[in-house]
Structure formats: C-alpha cells, structure tokens
C-alpha cells in the first residue's frame, strides 16, 4: 500500500512541519487521517523518524481511549502516517468554544479516561511526555481519544500552538522542561494541569499576558497554585491536584497507578475504577450438569386379602337396562341439508 491507495479530500491542519489530510481509502472507501511532512520539511530526517516513531506507537497501542494507527508508508520522498479518522476537535478547541472550561462530571470522565490510557501505555513501555489539550481529541459524541504517543521527547518545544490559547510547553513537567528528563510521574503533572484548566477555565498559575510562553513557563514554576472556587473544584479533588502539581517529582504522586488508587480513596460519588468504553467480557458458559436419573420406585405388590365368605341371602344389585331410542327414519329422497350447487359460470368478456 502506498499514498496512491488513498484519495485526499481536504487539509485538516497545516503547520510549518506537518500537513494532516482527511482521506478515503480506495479499496473500501473508509475515511482515514494521513499525516505527512510539510513541503518545507520534507528533507528533514529527524522529523521523518519522529513521524515513524509516532506511527509505530499508534499501531502497537490498542486502547479505547486512543486513536488507532493503521500503517506507516515509508517512501523516502513522502513518508506518511495513516490512522483512524475521528470526526471532532481537539480539547483545546473544545475549551475555546465553551468559555474555556467543561462541566465537573464531564471533566472527571475525561480525566479518568486519560489516566486509564496512561496506565495502559506505561504497561506497554510508553510515556506520553507531550500531554496537552492539542493531543486530545473529543469526538462529536463527547468521547475522548489520546494521540501523540511516540513523538520525539521535545516535540512541545517546536509546537506553534494557537495565539488564542496556551502553548503546549506550559503543560510540560518541570523536570522535562528543564532537563529533558522523563519520569514515571511526569505525565501526572500534565494530567493535573489539563484537569484544573477544564474545571476552572484557566491554568493553575497566574500568567502575564505580555510575557512570552517561555517566560510564563519559568514564572509558573515559582508561583503557587491559584485556589479555585469550591463549586468548580471539590476540596477532595483540589488536594489531589496539589499532590500532582509538585515541581519536584520526588514530592509528586509517584505513578499513574498510585494516582488511580488515591482518587478511588478520596473521591466522592464518582467511580474511577471503570475502564472507559470497555467491551463487555464474554460470560463463560456454565457446564451442563446432567440430570440425575431418579431411582425407579419399587413396585409394591398388593397383599392378597382373604376371600370373604359369600352371603347367599344377599341379592346382587343390578342396574336397570335402558332401552335406546330408535333412530329417526329419514327418507333417502329427502336430504337433511340442501346439496351445494356451483354458481353459474361468468363469461370474462361480459364483465
């Protein structure tokens, strides 16, 4: 299969480094997404390797809260990553269209879905390290999909972002931002920033509108977390977020599984233990138990009673004979019912 196996319909997104197309596969007309290098970067081998790494991760990882990868077309001139097409928008765009935030119940569902996806990815040997609202897709039904596993570690440095929105580097864990170090709990920091923003409509720290993204990132590492309204963030959840937003990874919740256990212990009226969109497991049929044959009842022979002596003086009661009434005589010429007569035939031409 090559690029000619698809028909592109439109450009979904174009940056200085990549172009993303909505396309249709010729063999079965299935809609797909094709990500390839932009014309300006078509000769960039580092970007081509990053795209291949992203494709390999998406093909390997199979989770209901992740966009599924199909193939990587490795032609030297036009390397392309083919994946599942999802009709929706990024979480960044969703928040822009909804006053910067989402409802509490919806935010918790998305946070749970992300966390379960991170746990699964870690079991497969992957950390995201670029977790931000641009790498989260919300489909038309409100279902969440993670994208971007396998990208180069510092992809967030090259992201152009959106001038109307926060740059991806503001979601990166401090150890990753300062030293390109990825810890087992680095994604937890990003997870907490995203959840805080979805609930409150702004990032956890005060930012200066006149400062650059890099300056705001540096300032965020020295500023305290803004205390949210309790109607937006419940007290139990705020304490969990604070534990996730520690600058030092040694002081942060240690792992994704530990975070899940903490949420299950602290949360009120919300089930964090449900894997999102999990297919129902097949119930194993119970073994058929053969019916036990009931034992045959022993035949009980009647005990022969001694014959009673006959009493000659007693007369046997005899039922009177009832004479049958004679059947009425019918004359054979007179039938009981009139015989059925066929109706006269109708000539079709007369109708």
CSV table of C-alpha atoms in Angstrom, one decimal:
chain,number,residue,atom,x,y,z
A,1,UNK,CA,0.0,0.0,0.0
A,2,UNK,CA,1.2,3.5,-0.8
A,3,UNK,CA,0.0,7.1,-0.9
A,4,UNK,CA,-1.8,6.4,-4.2
A,5,UNK,CA,-4.0,3.9,-2.4
A,6,UNK,CA,-5.9,6.9,-0.9
A,7,UNK,CA,-7.8,9.9,-2.2
A,8,UNK,CA,-7.3,13.0,-0.2
A,9,UNK,CA,-10.5,15.0,0.5
A,10,UNK,CA,-9.2,18.1,2.3
A,11,UNK,CA,-6.5,19.5,4.5
A,12,UNK,CA,-7.5,19.4,8.2
A,13,UNK,CA,-4.4,21.1,9.6
A,14,UNK,CA,-1.2,22.5,8.3
A,15,UNK,CA,1.8,23.8,10.2
A,16,UNK,CA,5.4,24.6,9.3
A,17,UNK,CA,6.4,20.9,9.9
A,18,UNK,CA,3.4,18.7,9.1
A,19,UNK,CA,0.3,18.5,7.0
A,20,UNK,CA,-2.8,16.4,8.0
A,21,UNK,CA,-5.3,15.3,5.4
A,22,UNK,CA,-8.7,13.7,5.6
A,23,UNK,CA,-8.6,11.0,3.0
A,24,UNK,CA,-10.5,8.0,1.8
A,25,UNK,CA,-9.1,4.5,1.2
A,26,UNK,CA,-9.7,3.4,-2.4
A,27,UNK,CA,-10.2,-0.3,-1.5
A,28,UNK,CA,-13.2,0.2,0.8
A,29,UNK,CA,-14.0,3.9,1.0
A,30,UNK,CA,-13.1,4.1,4.7
A,31,UNK,CA,-12.2,7.5,5.9
A,32,UNK,CA,-8.7,7.9,7.3
A,33,UNK,CA,-6.3,10.5,8.5
A,34,UNK,CA,-2.9,11.0,6.8
A,35,UNK,CA,-0.1,12.9,8.5
A,36,UNK,CA,2.9,13.7,6.4
A,37,UNK,CA,5.8,16.2,6.3
A,38,UNK,CA,5.2,19.7,5.0
A,39,UNK,CA,6.9,20.8,1.8
A,40,UNK,CA,9.4,22.9,3.8
A,41,UNK,CA,10.5,20.0,6.0
A,42,UNK,CA,10.2,17.1,3.5
A,43,UNK,CA,14.0,16.6,3.7
A,44,UNK,CA,14.2,16.6,7.5
A,45,UNK,CA,15.3,13.1,8.5
A,46,UNK,CA,14.7,13.8,12.2
A,47,UNK,CA,11.1,14.8,11.6
A,48,UNK,CA,10.7,11.7,9.4
A,49,UNK,CA,12.0,9.5,12.2
A,50,UNK,CA,9.7,11.2,14.7
A,51,UNK,CA,6.7,10.6,12.4
A,52,UNK,CA,7.6,6.9,12.0
A,53,UNK,CA,8.0,6.6,15.8
A,54,UNK,CA,4.6,8.1,16.3
A,55,UNK,CA,3.1,5.7,13.8
A,56,UNK,CA,4.7,2.7,15.3
A,57,UNK,CA,3.4,3.6,18.8
A,58,UNK,CA,-0.2,4.2,17.5
A,59,UNK,CA,-0.1,0.8,15.6
A,60,UNK,CA,1.1,-1.1,18.7
A,61,UNK,CA,-1.1,0.6,21.3
A,62,UNK,CA,-4.7,-0.6,21.2
A,63,UNK,CA,-6.9,1.1,23.8
A,64,UNK,CA,-10.5,2.5,23.5
A,65,UNK,CA,-9.3,6.0,24.6
A,66,UNK,CA,-6.5,6.2,21.9
A,67,UNK,CA,-6.7,6.9,18.2
A,68,UNK,CA,-5.8,3.7,16.3
A,69,UNK,CA,-2.9,3.8,13.9
A,70,UNK,CA,-3.2,1.7,10.7
A,71,UNK,CA,0.1,2.0,8.8
A,72,UNK,CA,3.3,3.9,8.0
A,73,UNK,CA,4.0,4.5,4.4
A,74,UNK,CA,7.8,4.8,4.4
A,75,UNK,CA,8.6,6.1,1.0
A,76,UNK,CA,11.7,8.3,1.2
A,77,UNK,CA,10.1,11.2,-0.6
A,78,UNK,CA,6.7,11.2,1.1
A,79,UNK,CA,6.7,9.4,4.5
A,80,UNK,CA,3.1,9.3,5.8
A,81,UNK,CA,1.3,8.0,8.9
A,82,UNK,CA,-2.2,6.6,8.3
A,83,UNK,CA,-4.6,6.5,11.3
A,84,UNK,CA,-8.2,6.3,12.2
A,85,UNK,CA,-10.3,9.3,11.3
A,86,UNK,CA,-12.3,10.8,14.2
A,87,UNK,CA,-14.9,13.5,13.5
A,88,UNK,CA,-14.4,16.0,16.3
A,89,UNK,CA,-12.0,18.6,17.6
A,90,UNK,CA,-9.0,19.0,19.9
A,91,UNK,CA,-9.7,19.6,23.6
A,92,UNK,CA,-8.0,23.0,23.1
A,93,UNK,CA,-10.6,23.9,20.5
A,94,UNK,CA,-13.4,22.5,22.6
A,95,UNK,CA,-12.5,24.6,25.6
A,96,UNK,CA,-12.2,27.7,23.3
A,97,UNK,CA,-15.8,27.1,22.2
A,98,UNK,CA,-17.1,26.5,25.7
A,99,UNK,CA,-15.8,29.5,27.7
A,100,UNK,CA,-12.6,27.8,28.5
A,101,UNK,CA,-14.0,25.0,30.7
A,102,UNK,CA,-16.2,21.9,30.9
A,103,UNK,CA,-18.7,20.7,33.4
A,104,UNK,CA,-17.4,18.8,36.5
A,105,UNK,CA,-18.9,15.4,35.6
A,106,UNK,CA,-17.6,15.6,32.0
A,107,UNK,CA,-14.1,16.7,33.2
A,108,UNK,CA,-13.9,13.8,35.6
A,109,UNK,CA,-14.9,11.3,32.9
A,110,UNK,CA,-12.2,12.7,30.6
A,111,UNK,CA,-9.6,12.7,33.4
A,112,UNK,CA,-10.4,9.1,34.2
A,113,UNK,CA,-10.2,8.1,30.5
A,114,UNK,CA,-6.8,9.8,30.1
A,115,UNK,CA,-5.5,8.1,33.3
A,116,UNK,CA,-6.5,4.6,32.3
A,117,UNK,CA,-4.9,5.2,28.8
A,118,UNK,CA,-1.7,6.3,30.5
A,119,UNK,CA,-1.7,3.3,32.7
A,120,UNK,CA,-2.1,1.0,29.7
A,121,UNK,CA,0.6,2.8,27.7
A,122,UNK,CA,3.0,2.5,30.6
A,123,UNK,CA,2.4,-1.2,30.7
A,124,UNK,CA,3.4,-1.3,27.0
A,125,UNK,CA,6.6,0.7,27.7
A,126,UNK,CA,5.4,4.1,26.7
A,127,UNK,CA,5.2,7.5,28.4
A,128,UNK,CA,3.5,10.3,26.6
A,129,UNK,CA,5.7,13.3,27.6
A,130,UNK,CA,3.7,15.7,25.3
A,131,UNK,CA,0.3,15.5,27.0
A,132,UNK,CA,-1.6,18.7,26.4
A,133,UNK,CA,-5.1,19.8,25.0
A,134,UNK,CA,-3.7,19.6,21.4
A,135,UNK,CA,-3.0,15.9,21.8
A,136,UNK,CA,-6.5,15.1,23.0
A,137,UNK,CA,-9.4,14.7,20.5
A,138,UNK,CA,-13.1,14.9,21.5
A,139,UNK,CA,-15.5,13.4,19.0
A,140,UNK,CA,-19.0,14.5,18.3
A,141,UNK,CA,-20.4,12.3,21.0
A,142,UNK,CA,-18.0,13.6,23.7
A,143,UNK,CA,-15.8,10.6,23.7
A,144,UNK,CA,-12.1,11.3,24.3
A,145,UNK,CA,-9.1,10.0,22.3
A,146,UNK,CA,-5.4,10.4,23.1
A,147,UNK,CA,-2.9,11.0,20.3
A,148,UNK,CA,0.8,11.7,20.1
A,149,UNK,CA,2.4,8.7,21.8
A,150,UNK,CA,5.9,8.0,20.4
A,151,UNK,CA,6.7,11.6,19.3
A,152,UNK,CA,10.1,12.9,19.9
A,153,UNK,CA,10.6,13.9,23.6
A,154,UNK,CA,10.8,17.7,22.9
A,155,UNK,CA,8.1,18.0,20.4
A,156,UNK,CA,6.4,20.5,22.7
A,157,UNK,CA,9.4,22.9,22.0
A,158,UNK,CA,8.5,23.1,18.3
A,159,UNK,CA,4.8,23.4,18.6
A,160,UNK,CA,3.4,26.5,17.1
A,161,UNK,CA,0.4,26.5,19.4
A,162,UNK,CA,-2.5,28.8,18.9
A,163,UNK,CA,-2.3,32.5,19.7
A,164,UNK,CA,-5.7,32.4,21.2
A,165,UNK,CA,-4.6,29.6,23.6
A,166,UNK,CA,-1.9,28.4,25.9
A,167,UNK,CA,1.3,26.9,24.3
A,168,UNK,CA,2.0,23.2,24.9
A,169,UNK,CA,5.2,23.9,26.9
A,170,UNK,CA,3.0,25.2,29.8
A,171,UNK,CA,1.7,21.7,30.4
A,172,UNK,CA,5.1,20.0,30.5
A,173,UNK,CA,6.5,18.7,33.8
A,174,UNK,CA,9.3,20.9,35.3
A,175,UNK,CA,11.9,18.1,35.1
A,176,UNK,CA,11.1,17.6,31.4
A,177,UNK,CA,11.2,21.3,30.6
A,178,UNK,CA,14.4,22.0,32.5
A,179,UNK,CA,16.4,18.9,31.7
A,180,UNK,CA,14.5,16.8,29.2
A,181,UNK,CA,14.1,14.1,31.9
A,182,UNK,CA,11.0,11.9,31.7
A,183,UNK,CA,10.0,10.3,35.0
A,184,UNK,CA,7.3,7.7,35.6
A,185,UNK,CA,5.1,10.5,37.1
A,186,UNK,CA,5.9,13.3,34.5
A,187,UNK,CA,2.6,12.7,32.7
A,188,UNK,CA,0.8,13.1,36.0
A,189,UNK,CA,1.9,16.8,36.2
A,190,UNK,CA,0.4,17.4,32.7
A,191,UNK,CA,-2.7,15.5,33.6
A,192,UNK,CA,-3.3,17.7,36.6
A,193,UNK,CA,-2.8,20.9,34.6
A,194,UNK,CA,-5.3,19.8,32.0
A,195,UNK,CA,-7.9,18.8,34.6
A,196,UNK,CA,-7.5,22.0,36.6
A,197,UNK,CA,-7.9,24.1,33.4
A,198,UNK,CA,-11.0,22.1,32.3
A,199,UNK,CA,-12.7,22.8,35.6
A,200,UNK,CA,-11.6,26.4,36.2
A,201,UNK,CA,-11.2,27.8,32.7
A,202,UNK,CA,-7.6,28.9,33.3
A,203,UNK,CA,-4.2,27.4,34.1
A,204,UNK,CA,-3.3,26.8,37.8
A,205,UNK,CA,-1.0,29.8,38.0
A,206,UNK,CA,-1.2,33.5,37.3
A,207,UNK,CA,0.2,34.3,33.8
A,208,UNK,CA,1.2,37.6,32.3
A,209,UNK,CA,-0.4,38.3,29.0
A,210,UNK,CA,2.6,40.4,27.9
A,211,UNK,CA,5.2,37.7,28.6
A,212,UNK,CA,6.4,35.0,26.2
A,213,UNK,CA,5.4,31.4,26.6
A,214,UNK,CA,8.9,30.6,27.9
A,215,UNK,CA,8.8,33.5,30.4
A,216,UNK,CA,5.3,32.3,31.6
A,217,UNK,CA,6.6,28.8,32.0
A,218,UNK,CA,9.5,29.9,34.1
A,219,UNK,CA,7.2,32.1,36.3
A,220,UNK,CA,4.7,29.2,36.7
A,221,UNK,CA,7.5,27.2,38.4
A,222,UNK,CA,7.8,29.8,41.2
A,223,UNK,CA,4.2,30.7,41.7
A,224,UNK,CA,1.6,28.9,43.9
A,225,UNK,CA,-1.5,27.2,42.6
A,226,UNK,CA,-4.5,29.5,42.5
A,227,UNK,CA,-7.1,28.4,45.0
A,228,UNK,CA,-10.2,27.6,42.9
A,229,UNK,CA,-13.8,28.1,43.9
A,230,UNK,CA,-15.2,25.0,45.7
A,231,UNK,CA,-18.1,24.8,43.4
A,232,UNK,CA,-15.7,24.3,40.5
A,233,UNK,CA,-13.2,22.0,42.2
A,234,UNK,CA,-14.3,20.0,45.2
A,235,UNK,CA,-12.0,20.1,48.2
A,236,UNK,CA,-11.0,16.4,47.9
A,237,UNK,CA,-10.1,16.9,44.2
A,238,UNK,CA,-8.1,20.1,44.9
A,239,UNK,CA,-5.9,18.2,47.4
A,240,UNK,CA,-5.2,15.5,44.8
A,241,UNK,CA,-4.3,18.2,42.2
A,242,UNK,CA,-1.9,19.8,44.6
A,243,UNK,CA,-0.2,16.5,45.1
A,244,UNK,CA,0.2,16.1,41.3
A,245,UNK,CA,1.4,19.6,40.6
A,246,UNK,CA,4.6,19.4,42.8
A,247,UNK,CA,7.6,20.8,40.9
A,248,UNK,CA,9.8,18.1,42.4
A,249,UNK,CA,8.9,14.6,41.0
A,250,UNK,CA,10.0,13.1,44.4
A,251,UNK,CA,7.2,15.0,46.1
A,252,UNK,CA,4.6,14.2,43.4
A,253,UNK,CA,2.3,11.2,43.3
A,254,UNK,CA,4.7,8.5,42.3
A,255,UNK,CA,2.9,6.7,39.5
A,256,UNK,CA,-0.2,6.5,37.4
A,257,UNK,CA,-1.4,3.5,39.3
A,258,UNK,CA,-0.8,5.3,42.6
A,259,UNK,CA,-2.8,8.3,41.4
A,260,UNK,CA,-5.7,6.0,40.5
A,261,UNK,CA,-5.7,4.4,44.0
A,262,UNK,CA,-5.5,7.9,45.5
A,263,UNK,CA,-8.5,9.1,43.5
A,264,UNK,CA,-10.5,6.0,44.4
A,265,UNK,CA,-9.8,6.6,48.1
A,266,UNK,CA,-10.5,10.3,48.1
A,267,UNK,CA,-13.3,10.8,45.6
A,268,UNK,CA,-17.0,11.1,46.5
A,269,UNK,CA,-19.8,9.7,44.3
A,270,UNK,CA,-17.5,9.0,41.3
A,271,UNK,CA,-16.2,5.7,40.1
A,272,UNK,CA,-12.6,6.0,39.0
A,273,UNK,CA,-12.2,2.2,38.6
A,274,UNK,CA,-14.2,1.9,35.4
A,275,UNK,CA,-12.1,1.4,32.2
A,276,UNK,CA,-13.5,3.7,29.6
A,277,UNK,CA,-15.6,2.2,26.7
A,278,UNK,CA,-14.6,-1.4,27.7
A,279,UNK,CA,-16.2,-4.0,25.6
A,280,UNK,CA,-18.3,-6.4,27.7
A,281,UNK,CA,-16.5,-9.6,28.5
A,282,UNK,CA,-17.9,-12.8,27.3
A,283,UNK,CA,-19.5,-14.8,30.0
A,284,UNK,CA,-18.2,-18.3,30.2
A,285,UNK,CA,-21.0,-20.8,29.8
A,286,UNK,CA,-21.6,-22.8,32.8
A,287,UNK,CA,-21.0,-26.6,32.4
A,288,UNK,CA,-24.1,-28.6,31.7
A,289,UNK,CA,-25.0,-30.7,34.6
A,290,UNK,CA,-26.6,-34.0,33.6
A,291,UNK,CA,-29.8,-34.6,35.3
A,292,UNK,CA,-29.5,-37.5,37.8
A,293,UNK,CA,-31.8,-40.3,37.0
A,294,UNK,CA,-34.4,-40.7,39.7
A,295,UNK,CA,-34.5,-44.2,41.1
A,296,UNK,CA,-37.3,-46.3,40.0
A,297,UNK,CA,-40.0,-46.8,42.6
A,298,UNK,CA,-40.2,-50.3,43.8
A,299,UNK,CA,-43.3,-52.0,42.8
A,300,UNK,CA,-45.4,-52.7,45.9
A,301,UNK,CA,-47.3,-55.8,45.5
A,302,UNK,CA,-50.8,-55.8,47.0
A,303,UNK,CA,-51.3,-58.1,49.9
A,304,UNK,CA,-53.9,-60.7,48.9
A,305,UNK,CA,-56.8,-60.4,51.2
A,306,UNK,CA,-58.6,-63.4,52.4
A,307,UNK,CA,-61.7,-64.1,50.4
A,308,UNK,CA,-64.7,-63.1,52.3
A,309,UNK,CA,-67.4,-65.8,52.7
A,310,UNK,CA,-70.3,-65.3,50.3
A,311,UNK,CA,-73.6,-64.5,51.8
A,312,UNK,CA,-76.3,-66.3,49.8
A,313,UNK,CA,-79.1,-64.3,51.4
A,314,UNK,CA,-77.9,-61.0,49.8
A,315,UNK,CA,-79.1,-60.3,46.3
A,316,UNK,CA,-76.8,-58.6,43.9
A,317,UNK,CA,-77.8,-55.1,42.9
A,318,UNK,CA,-78.4,-54.9,39.2
A,319,UNK,CA,-78.7,-51.7,37.2
A,320,UNK,CA,-81.9,-51.4,35.2
A,321,UNK,CA,-81.4,-51.7,31.4
A,322,UNK,CA,-82.2,-48.5,29.5
A,323,UNK,CA,-83.7,-49.0,26.1
A,324,UNK,CA,-82.1,-47.0,23.4
A,325,UNK,CA,-84.4,-44.7,21.5
A,326,UNK,CA,-84.9,-45.7,17.9
A,327,UNK,CA,-83.1,-43.5,15.4
A,328,UNK,CA,-85.5,-41.3,13.4
A,329,UNK,CA,-86.1,-42.6,9.9
A,330,UNK,CA,-85.3,-40.3,7.1
A,331,UNK,CA,-86.4,-40.8,3.6
A,332,UNK,CA,-83.5,-41.2,1.3
A,333,UNK,CA,-85.0,-38.9,-1.2
A,334,UNK,CA,-85.1,-36.0,1.3
A,335,UNK,CA,-81.6,-35.0,2.4
A,336,UNK,CA,-81.1,-33.3,5.7
A,337,UNK,CA,-79.3,-30.3,4.1
A,338,UNK,CA,-79.6,-28.9,0.6
A,339,UNK,CA,-76.7,-30.0,-1.5
A,340,UNK,CA,-74.2,-27.4,-2.6
A,341,UNK,CA,-74.7,-26.1,-6.1
A,342,UNK,CA,-71.9,-24.5,-8.1
A,343,UNK,CA,-72.8,-20.9,-9.1
A,344,UNK,CA,-73.3,-20.3,-12.8
A,345,UNK,CA,-70.0,-19.5,-14.7
A,346,UNK,CA,-69.4,-15.9,-15.6
A,347,UNK,CA,-68.0,-15.1,-19.0
A,348,UNK,CA,-65.0,-12.8,-18.6
A,349,UNK,CA,-65.9,-10.9,-21.7
A,350,UNK,CA,-69.2,-9.8,-20.2
A,351,UNK,CA,-67.5,-8.1,-17.2
